[in-house]
Amino acid sequence: MQIHWFLPTAADGRSLTVGTRGTHGPEGEAAASFAPTADRFRAPTIRYMTQVARAAEEAGFDAVLTPTGTWCEDAWLTCAALAQETERLKFLVAFRPGFISPTLAAQQASTFQRLSGGRLLLNVVTGGERDEQARFGDHLAKAERYARTDEFLTVLRGAWSGEPYDFQGEHYDVRGATVLAPPAPLPRLYFGGSSPEAGPVAARHVDTYLTWGEPPDQVAQKLAWIRRLAHEYGREMRLGIRFHVVARDTTAEAWAAADRLIKGIDPAHVSKVQSVLAASESTGQARMSALNVRFRDGWKPTDLEVYPNVWAGVGLLRGGAGTALVGSHTDVADRIAEYADLGIDEFILSGFPHLEEAYMVGEGVLPELRRRCLTVTERR
């Protein structure tokens, strides 16, 4: 089993209410009205990103996921820079296939793999936000986007084959696609999607299928679905899951830290965020939002624990992965073990702030997982 961390290339901080969607927190006269706490925006400077990457490497994580989108620094460039500041850590670069030529992506990946010593992984994100796609000039409907991703991955692997590759489809027409030399090893392809359009694309092409953190029964159903599709294509794949994590020495300390992340949230702001997320075309996003709807109806904190140690508070204010594993280091290890029993091979974790929480998880949870022989990665 592999345990990965996350690079916050848009914003970081000790609270979910700070630095969301590209804002930089209090400035000017408005700053005087804020309480004197440590809840401040951390800009994604190269110095800070280097600290996070080195902390993840030191703590014993295998790789770091770097997100993609308007409000993030570019993942390719960020990871290329950070590869020079680390030694062992791999970089899971997220990118949208509709915004780049598959042959160029093959070339970039090959170059990255050689320059980094084989430390590149690729997270292919088809995209589920109509406004986000439109910013980059992409106006295809959802089904067409997945059809394009299917062709993209076909060309990508063809260009890595070592022989000139021809392909003619609805979205791509390439002649002699190739690279200077095939990357060695080939970057593993990661892909997530909960919609009917996403499943067959994953089953045909990817090495690791990713899901966001849901209660185990829901995850089990999704894994059975994707395994069945992969079997139809004569393939097997690894399975991964994305969670935030709040781990402390005691259960009580962990839940207090989780409550602090959303302390003082404005219900009106939550409603505004949720109305934006409701417009998403992403099936996975709809599943995430559904996990905190009971809390939004009754505003009872207990409604955010949707399964023992699984907390849906992050999804109140953030899109994407909306759940966190909350508890003592042993509690979190127990839940990770439970998901591993379902067949999960890889966990992509994150915390707020990512620098300090990398050490918290690396020094508290990872040793417990090693003790149980669930992972063997050691700190440097």
PDB file of C-alpha atoms in Angstrom, residues 81-228:
ATOM      1  CA  ALA A  81      10.951  22.951 -10.016  1.00  0.00           C
ATOM      2  CA  LEU A  82      10.355  20.913  -6.864  1.00  0.00           C
ATOM      3  CA  ALA A  83      11.919  17.804  -8.360  1.00  0.00           C
ATOM      4  CA  GLN A  84      15.222  19.673  -8.160  1.00  0.00           C
ATOM      5  CA  GLU A  85      14.670  20.317  -4.440  1.00  0.00           C
ATOM      6  CA  THR A  86      13.935  16.707  -3.473  1.00  0.00           C
ATOM      7  CA  GLU A  87      15.600  13.328  -3.929  1.00  0.00           C
ATOM      8  CA  ARG A  88      13.124  10.458  -3.625  1.00  0.00           C
ATOM      9  CA  LEU A  89       9.629  11.993  -3.678  1.00  0.00           C
ATOM     10  CA  LYS A  90       7.452  11.321  -6.725  1.00  0.00           C
ATOM     11  CA  PHE A  91       5.148  13.946  -8.243  1.00  0.00           C
ATOM     12  CA  LEU A  92       1.575  13.144  -9.264  1.00  0.00           C
ATOM     13  CA  VAL A  93       0.946  15.904 -11.809  1.00  0.00           C
ATOM     14  CA  ALA A  94      -2.731  16.636 -12.458  1.00  0.00           C
ATOM     15  CA  PHE A  95      -3.632  18.053 -15.867  1.00  0.00           C
ATOM     16  CA  ARG A  96      -6.616  18.325 -18.190  1.00  0.00           C
ATOM     17  CA  PRO A  97      -6.168  16.450 -21.467  1.00  0.00           C
ATOM     18  CA  GLY A  98      -8.356  18.845 -23.451  1.00  0.00           C
ATOM     19  CA  PHE A  99      -5.930  21.715 -22.876  1.00  0.00           C
ATOM     20  CA  ILE A 100      -2.792  20.121 -24.313  1.00  0.00           C
ATOM     21  CA  SER A 101      -1.854  17.978 -27.315  1.00  0.00           C
ATOM     22  CA  PRO A 102      -1.414  14.306 -26.388  1.00  0.00           C
ATOM     23  CA  THR A 103       1.882  14.185 -28.272  1.00  0.00           C
ATOM     24  CA  LEU A 104       3.162  17.245 -26.407  1.00  0.00           C
ATOM     25  CA  ALA A 105       2.025  15.694 -23.111  1.00  0.00           C
ATOM     26  CA  ALA A 106       3.955  12.549 -24.032  1.00  0.00           C
ATOM     27  CA  GLN A 107       7.048  14.645 -24.739  1.00  0.00           C
ATOM     28  CA  GLN A 108       6.729  16.646 -21.504  1.00  0.00           C
ATOM     29  CA  ALA A 109       6.273  13.470 -19.484  1.00  0.00           C
ATOM     30  CA  SER A 110       9.265  11.823 -21.122  1.00  0.00           C
ATOM     31  CA  THR A 111      11.472  14.819 -20.427  1.00  0.00           C
ATOM     32  CA  PHE A 112      10.247  15.102 -16.832  1.00  0.00           C
ATOM     33  CA  GLN A 113      10.882  11.398 -16.259  1.00  0.00           C
ATOM     34  CA  ARG A 114      14.467  11.627 -17.479  1.00  0.00           C
ATOM     35  CA  LEU A 115      15.319  14.859 -15.648  1.00  0.00           C
ATOM     36  CA  SER A 116      13.765  13.707 -12.366  1.00  0.00           C
ATOM     37  CA  GLY A 117      15.151  10.181 -12.384  1.00  0.00           C
ATOM     38  CA  GLY A 118      11.791   8.475 -12.959  1.00  0.00           C
ATOM     39  CA  ARG A 119       9.696  10.366 -10.386  1.00  0.00           C
ATOM     40  CA  LEU A 120       6.674  11.361 -12.477  1.00  0.00           C
ATOM     41  CA  LEU A 121       3.084  10.120 -12.102  1.00  0.00           C
ATOM     42  CA  LEU A 122       0.188  11.555 -14.112  1.00  0.00           C
ATOM     43  CA  ASN A 123      -3.329  12.342 -12.893  1.00  0.00           C
ATOM     44  CA  VAL A 124      -5.633  12.798 -15.889  1.00  0.00           C
ATOM     45  CA  VAL A 125      -8.554  15.129 -15.038  1.00  0.00           C
ATOM     46  CA  THR A 126     -11.264  15.254 -17.699  1.00  0.00           C
ATOM     47  CA  GLY A 127     -12.985  18.217 -15.976  1.00  0.00           C
ATOM     48  CA  GLY A 128     -16.499  18.666 -14.644  1.00  0.00           C
ATOM     49  CA  GLU A 129     -16.931  22.435 -14.318  1.00  0.00           C
ATOM     50  CA  ARG A 130     -18.414  24.101 -17.385  1.00  0.00           C
ATOM     51  CA  ASP A 131     -17.109  27.578 -16.449  1.00  0.00           C
ATOM     52  CA  GLU A 132     -13.622  26.238 -15.786  1.00  0.00           C
ATOM     53  CA  GLN A 133     -13.507  24.472 -19.137  1.00  0.00           C
ATOM     54  CA  ALA A 134     -14.752  27.583 -20.916  1.00  0.00           C
ATOM     55  CA  ARG A 135     -11.901  29.677 -19.470  1.00  0.00           C
ATOM     56  CA  PHE A 136      -9.547  27.533 -21.512  1.00  0.00           C
ATOM     57  CA  GLY A 137     -11.683  27.602 -24.628  1.00  0.00           C
ATOM     58  CA  ASP A 138     -13.204  24.155 -24.148  1.00  0.00           C
ATOM     59  CA  HIS A 139     -16.963  24.015 -24.797  1.00  0.00           C
ATOM     60  CA  LEU A 140     -17.527  20.298 -25.287  1.00  0.00           C
ATOM     61  CA  ALA A 141     -20.367  18.570 -23.482  1.00  0.00           C
ATOM     62  CA  LYS A 142     -19.525  16.091 -20.732  1.00  0.00           C
ATOM     63  CA  ALA A 143     -19.859  12.937 -22.835  1.00  0.00           C
ATOM     64  CA  GLU A 144     -17.670  14.460 -25.541  1.00  0.00           C
ATOM     65  CA  ARG A 145     -15.011  15.408 -23.015  1.00  0.00           C
ATOM     66  CA  TYR A 146     -14.734  11.807 -21.883  1.00  0.00           C
ATOM     67  CA  ALA A 147     -14.633  10.608 -25.498  1.00  0.00           C
ATOM     68  CA  ARG A 148     -11.774  13.030 -26.092  1.00  0.00           C
ATOM     69  CA  THR A 149      -9.959  11.769 -22.983  1.00  0.00           C
ATOM     70  CA  ASP A 150     -10.300   8.231 -24.319  1.00  0.00           C
ATOM     71  CA  GLU A 151      -8.615   9.236 -27.578  1.00  0.00           C
ATOM     72  CA  PHE A 152      -6.019  11.339 -25.744  1.00  0.00           C
ATOM     73  CA  LEU A 153      -4.854   8.392 -23.642  1.00  0.00           C
ATOM     74  CA  THR A 154      -4.716   6.181 -26.722  1.00  0.00           C
ATOM     75  CA  VAL A 155      -2.396   8.644 -28.471  1.00  0.00           C
ATOM     76  CA  LEU A 156      -0.352   9.257 -25.304  1.00  0.00           C
ATOM     77  CA  ARG A 157       0.493   5.588 -24.913  1.00  0.00           C
ATOM     78  CA  GLY A 158       1.050   5.270 -28.658  1.00  0.00           C
ATOM     79  CA  ALA A 159       3.609   8.078 -28.590  1.00  0.00           C
ATOM     80  CA  TRP A 160       5.443   6.248 -25.782  1.00  0.00           C
ATOM     81  CA  SER A 161       5.538   2.977 -27.722  1.00  0.00           C
ATOM     82  CA  GLY A 162       8.956   3.578 -29.275  1.00  0.00           C
ATOM     83  CA  GLU A 163       7.564   3.551 -32.815  1.00  0.00           C
ATOM     84  CA  PRO A 164       5.871   6.374 -34.790  1.00  0.00           C
ATOM     85  CA  TYR A 165       2.168   6.160 -34.029  1.00  0.00           C
ATOM     86  CA  ASP A 166      -0.712   7.139 -36.277  1.00  0.00           C
ATOM     87  CA  PHE A 167      -4.217   7.812 -35.006  1.00  0.00           C
ATOM     88  CA  GLN A 168      -7.316   9.309 -36.553  1.00  0.00           C
ATOM     89  CA  GLY A 169     -10.393   9.875 -34.418  1.00  0.00           C
ATOM     90  CA  GLU A 170     -13.114  12.392 -33.791  1.00  0.00           C
ATOM     91  CA  HIS A 171     -10.920  14.645 -31.643  1.00  0.00           C
ATOM     92  CA  TYR A 172      -7.324  13.859 -32.675  1.00  0.00           C
ATOM     93  CA  ASP A 173      -5.611  13.164 -35.981  1.00  0.00           C
ATOM     94  CA  VAL A 174      -1.882  12.553 -35.478  1.00  0.00           C
ATOM     95  CA  ARG A 175       0.725  11.133 -37.850  1.00  0.00           C
ATOM     96  CA  GLY A 176       3.919   9.633 -36.518  1.00  0.00           C
ATOM     97  CA  ALA A 177       3.428  10.637 -32.897  1.00  0.00           C
ATOM     98  CA  THR A 178       6.575   9.774 -30.940  1.00  0.00           C
ATOM     99  CA  VAL A 179       9.117  11.102 -28.447  1.00  0.00           C
ATOM    100  CA  LEU A 180      12.911  11.327 -28.299  1.00  0.00           C
ATOM    101  CA  ALA A 181      12.970   8.167 -26.168  1.00  0.00           C
ATOM    102  CA  PRO A 182      10.176   6.407 -24.293  1.00  0.00           C
ATOM    103  CA  PRO A 183      10.140   7.364 -20.612  1.00  0.00           C
ATOM    104  CA  ALA A 184      11.599   4.739 -18.315  1.00  0.00           C
ATOM    105  CA  PRO A 185       9.645   3.735 -16.415  1.00  0.00           C
ATOM    106  CA  LEU A 186       6.404   4.770 -18.086  1.00  0.00           C
ATOM    107  CA  PRO A 187       4.586   7.210 -15.780  1.00  0.00           C
ATOM    108  CA  ARG A 188       1.662   5.519 -14.060  1.00  0.00           C
ATOM    109  CA  LEU A 189      -1.684   7.008 -15.129  1.00  0.00           C
ATOM    110  CA  TYR A 190      -4.206   7.990 -12.438  1.00  0.00           C
ATOM    111  CA  PHE A 191      -7.814   8.860 -13.190  1.00  0.00           C
ATOM    112  CA  GLY A 192     -11.004   9.470 -11.241  1.00  0.00           C
ATOM    113  CA  GLY A 193     -14.633   9.678 -12.233  1.00  0.00           C
ATOM    114  CA  SER A 194     -17.951   8.439 -10.895  1.00  0.00           C
ATOM    115  CA  SER A 195     -20.140   8.981 -13.948  1.00  0.00           C
ATOM    116  CA  PRO A 196     -21.187   6.329 -16.502  1.00  0.00           C
ATOM    117  CA  GLU A 197     -18.979   8.100 -19.060  1.00  0.00           C
ATOM    118  CA  ALA A 198     -15.893   7.923 -16.825  1.00  0.00           C
ATOM    119  CA  GLY A 199     -15.885   4.238 -15.969  1.00  0.00           C
ATOM    120  CA  PRO A 200     -15.082   2.754 -19.400  1.00  0.00           C
ATOM    121  CA  VAL A 201     -12.276   5.281 -19.966  1.00  0.00           C
ATOM    122  CA  ALA A 202     -10.653   4.257 -16.681  1.00  0.00           C
ATOM    123  CA  ALA A 203     -11.159   0.577 -17.395  1.00  0.00           C
ATOM    124  CA  ARG A 204      -9.457   0.801 -20.806  1.00  0.00           C
ATOM    125  CA  HIS A 205      -6.481   2.965 -19.994  1.00  0.00           C
ATOM    126  CA  VAL A 206      -5.432   3.810 -16.456  1.00  0.00           C
ATOM    127  CA  ASP A 207      -3.138   2.178 -13.919  1.00  0.00           C
ATOM    128  CA  THR A 208      -4.787   3.549 -10.752  1.00  0.00           C
ATOM    129  CA  TYR A 209      -8.461   4.468 -10.425  1.00  0.00           C
ATOM    130  CA  LEU A 210      -9.136   7.204  -7.848  1.00  0.00           C
ATOM    131  CA  THR A 211     -12.219   7.934  -5.787  1.00  0.00           C
ATOM    132  CA  TRP A 212     -12.970  10.610  -3.229  1.00  0.00           C
ATOM    133  CA  GLY A 213     -13.493   9.469   0.346  1.00  0.00           C
ATOM    134  CA  GLU A 214     -17.024   8.228   1.003  1.00  0.00           C
ATOM    135  CA  PRO A 215     -18.342   5.810   3.653  1.00  0.00           C
ATOM    136  CA  PRO A 216     -17.042   2.272   3.081  1.00  0.00           C
ATOM    137  CA  ASP A 217     -20.303   0.854   1.719  1.00  0.00           C
ATOM    138  CA  GLN A 218     -20.436   3.508  -1.001  1.00  0.00           C
ATOM    139  CA  VAL A 219     -16.766   3.027  -1.824  1.00  0.00           C
ATOM    140  CA  ALA A 220     -17.255  -0.739  -2.029  1.00  0.00           C
ATOM    141  CA  GLN A 221     -20.058  -0.310  -4.552  1.00  0.00           C
ATOM    142  CA  LYS A 222     -17.943   1.979  -6.703  1.00  0.00           C
ATOM    143  CA  LEU A 223     -14.959  -0.355  -6.603  1.00  0.00           C
ATOM    144  CA  ALA A 224     -17.123  -3.306  -7.626  1.00  0.00           C
ATOM    145  CA  TRP A 225     -18.369  -1.230 -10.584  1.00  0.00           C
ATOM    146  CA  ILE A 226     -14.904  -0.254 -11.778  1.00  0.00           C
ATOM    147  CA  ARG A 227     -13.490  -3.753 -11.263  1.00  0.00           C
ATOM    148  CA  ARG A 228     -16.315  -5.207 -13.346  1.00  0.00           C
TER     149      ARG A 228
END
